[in-house]
CSV table of C-alpha atoms and ligand atoms in Angstrom, one decimal:
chain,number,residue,atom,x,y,z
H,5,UNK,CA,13.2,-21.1,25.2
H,6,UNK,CA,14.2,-18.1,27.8
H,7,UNK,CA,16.4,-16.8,24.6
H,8,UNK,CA,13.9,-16.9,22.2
H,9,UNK,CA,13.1,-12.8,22.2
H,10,UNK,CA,16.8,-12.6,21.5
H,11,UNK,CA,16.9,-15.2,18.7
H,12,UNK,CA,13.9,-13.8,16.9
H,13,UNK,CA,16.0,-10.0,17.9
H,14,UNK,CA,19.6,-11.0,16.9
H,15,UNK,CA,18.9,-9.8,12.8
H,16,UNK,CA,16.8,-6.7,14.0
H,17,UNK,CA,18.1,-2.8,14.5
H,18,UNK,CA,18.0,-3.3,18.5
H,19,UNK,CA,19.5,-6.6,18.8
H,20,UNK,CA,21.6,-5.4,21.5
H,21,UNK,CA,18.6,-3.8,23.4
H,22,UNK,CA,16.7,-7.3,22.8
H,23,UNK,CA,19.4,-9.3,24.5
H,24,UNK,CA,19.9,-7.1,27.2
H,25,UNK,CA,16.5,-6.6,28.4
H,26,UNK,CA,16.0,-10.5,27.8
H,27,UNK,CA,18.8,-11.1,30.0
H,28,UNK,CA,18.3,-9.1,32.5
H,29,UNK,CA,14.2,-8.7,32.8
H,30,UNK,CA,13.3,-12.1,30.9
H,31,UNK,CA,13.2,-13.7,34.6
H,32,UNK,CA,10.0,-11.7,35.4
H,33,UNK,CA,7.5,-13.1,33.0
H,34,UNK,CA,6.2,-9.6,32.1
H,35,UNK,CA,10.0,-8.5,30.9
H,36,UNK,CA,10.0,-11.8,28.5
H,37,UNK,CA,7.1,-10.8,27.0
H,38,UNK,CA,8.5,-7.4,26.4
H,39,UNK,CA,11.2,-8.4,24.7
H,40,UNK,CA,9.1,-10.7,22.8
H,41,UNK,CA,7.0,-8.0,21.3
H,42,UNK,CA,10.0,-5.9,21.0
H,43,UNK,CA,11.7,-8.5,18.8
H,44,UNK,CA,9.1,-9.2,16.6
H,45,UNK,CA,8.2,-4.7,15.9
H,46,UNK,CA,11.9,-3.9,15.5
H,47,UNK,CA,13.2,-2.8,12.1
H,48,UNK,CA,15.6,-5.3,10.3
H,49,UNK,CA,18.9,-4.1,10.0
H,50,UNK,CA,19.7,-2.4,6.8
H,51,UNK,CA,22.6,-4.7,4.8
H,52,UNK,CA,24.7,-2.6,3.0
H,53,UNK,CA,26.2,-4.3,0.0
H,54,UNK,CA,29.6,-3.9,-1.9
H,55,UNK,CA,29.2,-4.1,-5.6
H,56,UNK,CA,32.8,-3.7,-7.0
H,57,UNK,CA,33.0,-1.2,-10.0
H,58,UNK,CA,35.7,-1.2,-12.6
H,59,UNK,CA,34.8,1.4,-14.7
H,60,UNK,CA,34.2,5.5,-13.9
H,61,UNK,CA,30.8,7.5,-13.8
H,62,UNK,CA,30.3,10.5,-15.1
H,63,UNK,CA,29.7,13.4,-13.2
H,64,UNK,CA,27.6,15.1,-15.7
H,65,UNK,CA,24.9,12.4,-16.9
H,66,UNK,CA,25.8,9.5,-14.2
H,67,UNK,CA,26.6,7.2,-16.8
H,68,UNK,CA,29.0,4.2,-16.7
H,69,UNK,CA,31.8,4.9,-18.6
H,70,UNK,CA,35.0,2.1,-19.5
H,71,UNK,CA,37.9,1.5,-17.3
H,72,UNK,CA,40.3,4.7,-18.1
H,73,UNK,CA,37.9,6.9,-20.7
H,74,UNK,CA,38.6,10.2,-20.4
H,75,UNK,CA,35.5,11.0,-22.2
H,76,UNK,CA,31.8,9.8,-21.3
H,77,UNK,CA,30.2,7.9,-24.0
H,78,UNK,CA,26.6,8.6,-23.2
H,79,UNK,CA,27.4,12.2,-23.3
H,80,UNK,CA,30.8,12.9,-24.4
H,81,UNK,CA,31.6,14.9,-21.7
H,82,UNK,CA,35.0,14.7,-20.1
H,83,UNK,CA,35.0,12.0,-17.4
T,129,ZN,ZN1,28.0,11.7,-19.4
């Protein structure tokens, strides 16, 4: 229960601010709700996400080309 700013936090942009002020200032009931509010206001943190490629993109028309063209085939354009 003393952790919950901190649970509700740990996903957010601030965890780290969260926790700490949870720690240290939750005792004092005033610091807990702080760090409530905090928690539940802060920005999620962004997920960045891999998304494996195997062929080019052409720097001309941004098109998805096949693994080793050497032309683009939206635009013909070498790749
Ligand atoms: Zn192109």
């Amino acid at each position: 229960m003393y952790f919950l700013p901190a649970i509700i936090g740990r996903d957010k942009h601030d965890a780290a601010g969260i926790f700490l002020l949870n720690l240290f200032v939750g005792w004092t009931v005033i610091g807990w709700v702080i760090a409530l509010i905090w928690a539940c206001i802060a920005e999620p943190r962004a997920h960045v996400r891999f998304v494996p490629v195997a062929g080019r993109f052409c720097c001309q028309c941004g098109s998805l080309t096949y693994p080793g063209a050497h032309f683009c085939t939206a635009c013909g354009r070498t790749v």
